[in-house]
Coordinates of C-alpha atoms and ligand atoms in Angstrom, one line a residue:
X1 CA 0.0 0.0 0.0
X2 CA 2.7 2.4 1.1
X3 CA 4.7 1.6 -2.0
X4 CA 1.8 2.3 -4.2
X5 CA 1.2 5.7 -2.7
X6 CA 4.9 6.5 -3.1
X7 CA 4.6 5.4 -6.7
X8 CA 1.6 7.7 -7.3
X9 CA 3.3 10.6 -5.6
X10 CA 6.3 10.0 -7.9
X11 CA 4.2 9.9 -11.0
X12 CA 2.4 13.0 -9.9
X13 CA 5.7 14.7 -9.3
X14 CA 7.1 13.8 -12.7
X15 CA 3.9 14.9 -14.4
X16 CA 4.1 18.3 -12.5
X17 CA 7.8 18.6 -13.5
X18 CA 7.0 17.9 -17.1
X19 CA 4.1 20.4 -17.2
X20 CA 6.4 23.0 -15.6
X21 CA 9.3 22.3 -18.0
X22 CA 7.0 22.3 -21.1
X23 CA 5.5 25.6 -20.0
X24 CA 8.9 27.1 -19.4
X25 CA 10.2 25.9 -22.8
X26 CA 7.1 27.3 -24.5
X27 CA 7.7 30.7 -22.8
X28 CA 11.3 30.6 -23.8
X29 CA 10.4 29.8 -27.4
X30 CA 8.0 32.7 -27.5
X31 CA 10.5 35.0 -25.9
X32 CA 13.0 34.2 -28.7
X33 CA 10.3 34.8 -31.2
X34 CA 9.5 38.1 -29.7
X35 CA 13.1 39.2 -29.7
X36 CA 13.6 38.2 -33.4
X37 CA 10.4 39.8 -34.5
X38 CA 10.5 43.0 -32.4
X39 CA 7.5 42.3 -30.3
X40 CA 8.5 44.2 -27.3
X41 CA 7.4 47.8 -26.5
X42 CA 8.3 50.3 -23.8
X43 CA 5.9 52.1 -21.6
X44 CA 6.9 55.2 -19.7
X45 CA 5.9 56.2 -16.2
X46 CA 6.4 59.8 -15.2
X47 CA 8.8 60.7 -12.4
X48 CA 7.6 63.9 -10.8
X49 CA 9.3 66.6 -8.7
X50 CA 7.1 66.9 -5.6
X51 CA 7.6 70.6 -5.0
X52 CA 6.9 71.9 -8.5
X53 CA 4.6 69.1 -9.7
X54 CA 6.6 68.9 -12.9
X55 CA 7.7 65.8 -14.8
X56 CA 11.4 65.5 -14.5
X57 CA 11.9 62.0 -15.8
X58 CA 10.4 58.8 -17.1
X59 CA 11.0 55.2 -16.2
X60 CA 11.0 52.9 -19.2
X61 CA 9.2 49.6 -18.5
X62 CA 9.2 46.8 -20.9
X63 CA 5.9 45.3 -22.2
X64 CA 5.3 42.1 -24.1
X65 CA 2.1 41.1 -25.7
X66 CA 2.4 37.6 -27.3
X67 CA -0.1 36.6 -30.0
X68 CA -0.6 33.1 -28.4
X69 CA 0.0 33.7 -24.7
X70 CA -1.4 37.2 -24.3
X71 CA 0.2 39.9 -22.2
X72 CA 3.0 38.7 -20.0
X73 CA 4.3 40.7 -17.1
X74 CA 8.0 41.5 -16.8
X75 CA 8.1 39.9 -13.4
X76 CA 7.4 36.6 -15.3
X77 CA 9.7 36.9 -18.3
X78 CA 12.6 38.9 -17.1
X79 CA 13.8 36.2 -14.7
X80 CA 13.6 33.7 -17.6
X81 CA 15.5 36.1 -19.8
X82 CA 18.1 36.2 -17.1
X83 CA 18.4 32.5 -16.9
X84 CA 18.7 32.0 -20.6
X85 CA 21.0 34.9 -21.3
X86 CA 18.3 36.5 -23.5
X87 CA 18.4 39.5 -21.2
X88 CA 21.6 40.7 -23.0
X89 CA 19.9 41.4 -26.4
X90 CA 16.6 42.4 -24.7
X91 CA 18.5 44.8 -22.4
X92 CA 20.3 46.2 -25.4
X93 CA 17.1 46.8 -27.2
X94 CA 15.6 48.5 -24.1
X95 CA 18.6 50.8 -23.7
X96 CA 18.7 51.8 -27.4
X97 CA 14.9 52.4 -27.6
X98 CA 14.7 54.4 -24.4
X99 CA 17.7 56.6 -25.4
X100 CA 16.3 57.1 -28.9
X101 CA 12.9 58.0 -27.5
X102 CA 14.3 60.5 -25.1
X103 CA 16.4 62.1 -27.8
X104 CA 13.4 62.4 -30.0
X105 CA 11.4 64.2 -27.2
X106 CA 14.3 66.6 -26.7
X107 CA 14.5 67.3 -30.4
X108 CA 10.9 68.5 -30.4
X109 CA 12.0 71.4 -28.1
X110 CA 10.6 70.0 -24.9
X111 CA 12.6 70.8 -21.8
X112 CA 14.9 67.8 -21.4
X113 CA 14.1 65.1 -18.9
X114 CA 16.0 61.9 -17.9
X115 CA 15.0 58.4 -19.0
X116 CA 15.5 55.7 -16.5
X117 CA 16.3 52.2 -17.7
X118 CA 16.3 49.1 -15.5
X119 CA 19.4 47.0 -15.5
X120 CA 19.0 43.4 -14.5
X121 CA 21.6 41.6 -12.3
X122 CA 23.2 39.7 -15.1
X123 CA 23.3 42.7 -17.3
X124 CA 25.0 44.7 -14.6
X125 CA 27.7 42.0 -14.3
X126 CA 28.2 41.4 -18.0
X127 CA 31.7 42.3 -19.1
X128 CA 30.7 44.6 -21.9
X129 CA 28.1 46.7 -20.0
X130 CA 30.0 49.9 -20.6
X131 CA 30.4 49.3 -24.3
X132 CA 26.7 48.6 -24.6
X133 CA 25.8 51.8 -22.9
X134 CA 28.4 53.8 -24.8
X135 CA 27.0 52.4 -28.0
X136 CA 23.4 53.2 -27.2
X137 CA 24.4 56.8 -26.4
X138 CA 26.5 57.1 -29.5
X139 CA 23.9 55.6 -31.8
X140 CA 21.1 57.9 -30.5
X141 CA 23.1 61.1 -29.7
X142 CA 21.6 61.3 -26.2
X143 CA 23.7 63.2 -23.7
X144 CA 24.7 60.7 -21.0
X145 CA 23.4 63.0 -18.2
X146 CA 19.9 62.3 -19.5
X147 CA 20.2 58.5 -19.1
X148 CA 19.6 57.0 -15.6
X149 CA 20.4 53.4 -14.8
X150 CA 18.3 51.7 -12.2
X151 CA 20.1 49.0 -10.4
X152 CA 18.5 47.2 -7.5
X153 CA 20.1 47.3 -4.1
X154 CA 20.4 43.5 -4.0
X155 CA 22.1 43.5 -7.4
X156 CA 24.7 46.0 -6.1
X157 CA 25.1 44.2 -2.8
X158 CA 25.9 40.9 -4.4
X159 CA 29.7 41.2 -4.7
X160 CA 29.5 44.7 -3.4
X161 CA 33.2 45.5 -3.9
X162 CA 33.1 44.5 -7.6
X163 CA 29.8 46.5 -8.0
X164 CA 31.4 49.7 -6.6
X165 CA 34.1 49.4 -9.4
X166 CA 31.5 49.1 -12.0
X167 CA 29.4 51.9 -10.6
X168 CA 32.5 54.2 -10.6
X169 CA 33.1 53.5 -14.2
X170 CA 29.5 54.2 -15.1
X171 CA 29.6 57.4 -13.0
X172 CA 32.7 58.5 -14.9
X173 CA 30.8 58.1 -18.2
X174 CA 28.4 60.8 -17.0
X175 CA 25.3 58.6 -16.7
X176 CA 23.1 58.9 -13.6
X177 CA 22.8 56.0 -11.2
X178 CA 19.9 55.1 -9.0
X179 CA 19.4 52.4 -6.5
X180 CA 16.1 50.6 -7.2
X181 CA 13.9 48.9 -4.6
X182 CA 16.0 50.6 -1.9
X183 CA 15.4 49.2 1.6
X184 CA 14.9 45.6 0.4
X185 CA 18.6 44.7 -0.2
X186 CA 20.4 45.0 3.2
X187 CA 23.1 47.4 2.3
X188 CA 25.0 48.8 5.2
X189 CA 25.6 52.5 5.7
X190 CA 29.3 52.0 5.2
X191 CA 28.7 50.6 1.7
X192 CA 26.1 53.2 0.8
X193 CA 28.6 55.9 1.5
X194 CA 30.8 54.4 -1.2
X195 CA 28.2 53.9 -3.9
X196 CA 28.7 56.7 -6.4
X197 CA 24.9 57.0 -7.0
X198 CA 22.6 60.0 -7.5
X199 CA 19.4 58.7 -6.2
X200 CA 17.7 56.2 -4.0
X201 CA 14.4 54.8 -5.1
X202 CA 12.4 54.1 -1.9
X203 CA 10.7 50.7 -2.5
X204 CA 7.0 50.7 -2.8
X205 CA 6.6 48.2 0.0
X206 CA 7.6 51.0 2.4
X207 CA 5.4 53.6 0.8
X208 CA 2.2 51.5 0.7
X209 CA 1.3 51.8 4.4
X210 CA 3.2 54.9 5.1
X211 CA 0.2 56.7 6.5
X212 CA -0.9 53.9 8.8
X213 CA 2.1 51.8 9.7
X214 CA 4.5 53.7 12.1
X215 CA 7.3 51.3 11.3
X216 CA 7.1 52.1 7.5
X217 CA 6.8 55.8 8.3
X218 CA 9.9 55.6 10.5
X219 CA 11.9 53.7 7.8
X220 CA 11.0 56.2 5.1
X221 CA 11.8 59.1 7.4
X222 CA 15.2 57.7 8.2
X223 CA 16.0 56.8 4.6
X224 CA 15.2 60.3 3.4
X225 CA 17.3 62.0 6.2
X226 CA 20.2 59.7 5.5
X227 CA 20.1 60.3 1.8
X228 CA 20.1 64.0 2.4
X229 CA 23.1 63.8 4.6
X230 CA 24.9 61.7 2.0
X231 CA 23.9 64.2 -0.7
X232 CA 21.8 61.7 -2.6
X233 CA 18.3 62.4 -4.1
X234 CA 15.3 60.4 -3.2
X235 CA 12.3 59.2 -5.2
X236 CA 9.4 57.3 -3.7
X237 CA 8.0 54.5 -5.8
X238 CA 4.4 53.2 -5.8
X239 CA 2.7 56.4 -4.6
X240 CA -1.1 55.8 -5.1
X241 CA -2.8 58.4 -2.8
X242 CA -2.7 62.1 -2.0
X243 CA -2.1 61.1 1.6
X244 CA 1.1 59.3 0.8
X245 CA 2.3 62.2 -1.3
X246 CA 1.6 64.8 1.4
X247 CA 3.5 62.7 3.9
X248 CA 6.5 62.3 1.6
X249 CA 6.4 66.1 0.9
X250 CA 6.5 66.8 4.6
X251 CA 9.6 64.7 4.8
X252 CA 11.1 66.6 1.9
X253 CA 11.3 63.6 -0.3
X254 CA 12.4 65.1 -3.7
X255 CA 10.5 63.1 -6.2
X256 CA 7.8 60.5 -6.7
X257 CA 6.4 58.0 -9.1
X258 CA 3.2 56.1 -9.0
X259 CA -0.4 55.6 -10.0
X260 CA -1.5 58.7 -8.1
X261 CA 0.2 60.8 -10.9
X262 CA 0.0 58.3 -13.7
X263 CA 0.4 54.6 -14.6
X264 CA 3.0 53.6 -17.1
X265 CA 1.8 54.5 -20.6
X266 CA 2.8 54.4 -24.3
X267 CA 5.4 56.8 -25.6
X268 CA 2.8 58.8 -27.5
X269 CA 0.6 59.3 -24.4
X270 CA 3.7 60.2 -22.4
X271 CA 4.7 62.8 -24.9
X272 CA 1.2 64.4 -24.8
X273 CA 1.6 64.7 -21.0
X274 CA 5.1 66.0 -21.2
X275 CA 4.1 68.9 -23.6
X276 CA 1.1 69.8 -21.5
X277 CA 3.2 69.6 -18.3
X278 CA 5.6 72.2 -19.5
X279 CA 3.1 74.9 -20.4
X280 CA 1.5 74.7 -17.0
X281 CA 2.7 76.8 -14.1
X282 CA 3.9 74.8 -11.1
X283 CA 1.3 74.5 -8.3
X284 CA 3.5 75.3 -5.3
Ligands
C2E301 P1 10.7 48.2 -10.9 O1 11.8 48.7 -11.7 O2 10.7 48.4 -9.4 O3 9.4 49.0 -11.5 C1 8.3 49.5 -10.7 C2 7.1 48.6 -11.0 O4 6.0 49.1 -10.2 C3 6.5 48.6 -12.4 O5 6.0 47.3 -12.6 C4 5.5 49.6 -12.3 O6 4.5 49.5 -13.3 C5 4.9 49.4 -11.0 N1 4.2 50.6 -10.4 C6 4.5 51.9 -10.7 N2 3.7 52.7 -9.9 C7 2.9 51.9 -9.1 C8 1.9 52.1 -8.1 O7 1.6 53.3 -7.8 N3 1.4 51.0 -7.5 C9 1.8 49.8 -7.9 N4 1.2 48.7 -7.2 N5 2.7 49.5 -8.8 C10 3.3 50.5 -9.4 P2 6.3 46.5 -14.0 O8 6.3 47.4 -15.1 O9 5.4 45.3 -14.0 O10 7.8 46.0 -13.8 C11 8.1 45.1 -12.7 C12 9.6 44.9 -12.6 O11 10.1 44.3 -13.8 C13 10.4 46.2 -12.5 O12 10.4 46.7 -11.1 C14 11.7 45.8 -13.0 O13 12.4 45.2 -12.0 C15 11.4 44.8 -14.1 N6 11.4 45.4 -15.4 C16 10.5 46.2 -16.0 N7 10.9 46.6 -17.2 C17 12.2 46.2 -17.3 C18 13.3 46.3 -18.3 O14 13.1 47.0 -19.4 N8 14.5 45.7 -18.1 C19 14.7 45.0 -16.9 N9 15.9 44.4 -16.7 N10 13.7 44.9 -16.0 C20 12.5 45.4 -16.2
MG302 MG1 12.9 50.4 -11.7
MG303 MG1 11.5 49.5 -7.9
MG304 MG1 10.7 46.1 -8.1

């Protein structure tokens, strides 16, 4: 009896494994197809200066709609792209497209903003990262000071000493560096001091309950104060309510990003917003 149960469990396990592997292989196949046939797009989410209410940047966020599988979230396919190495060509495409788009907006005469591009862990550690970025800037003619690279705190903290060397090289190129998902990656103050970064992006998990959870409020207060003393800018992620924004403003957080202002949107929609934004007078 026991043996038979074990046998069933084993069969069940193998079937599960096969289903999982098949699904994964299918996704990988579709991902390769998407790359070869240019099926990715970028959405842009405004980054806003809290005091003036003006758009000062845009985060580029990859989108993938597959004809067979439908829309697939980056949280599902970016990890697979990492595992398979497809992140290198995908990341190159994102960099190139975001830089070209930002240059095109500038060429219309709009006040220049920065475009923020997410750099995945494997991309950050790849040997030719600097060449890839130099190439994207050269191909598109975008000034490096209008490109911001978002690197997560945990990516930086994995082999922190090596990361600092890479960050310093990027810093010398003139691109901006921001630490994404800050607060989730366990970096010590002694490291933080040595990161040549411009901005900390306060993770949305701390912002969500900022008005009701005293612990989150205390963490965000401390992060903003610490950033100020280190001469680093702060941007809060995932701001969804006016209450959250008011609290962040009272802490003198510099910038915010979130559904309260706007969800990520197509380049065309973003451009309409950008033009409008610049003819309006600041609210404060
Ligand atoms: P992230 O870089 O931390 O991006 C922020 C995520 O929060 C985005 O999800 C954005 O749509 C979402 N978000 C923005 N405002 C709000 C809000 O007010 N409330 C809530 N609940 N969510 C908000 P998205 O686009 O699904 O991207 C998820 C993650 O996938 C990103 O996290 C980033 O790690 C990764 N990713 C996205 N695009 C790229 C890319 O082009 N390259 C790489 N390497 N990773 C990317
Ligand atoms: Mg990001
Ligand atoms: Mg983030
Ligand atoms: Mg995140």
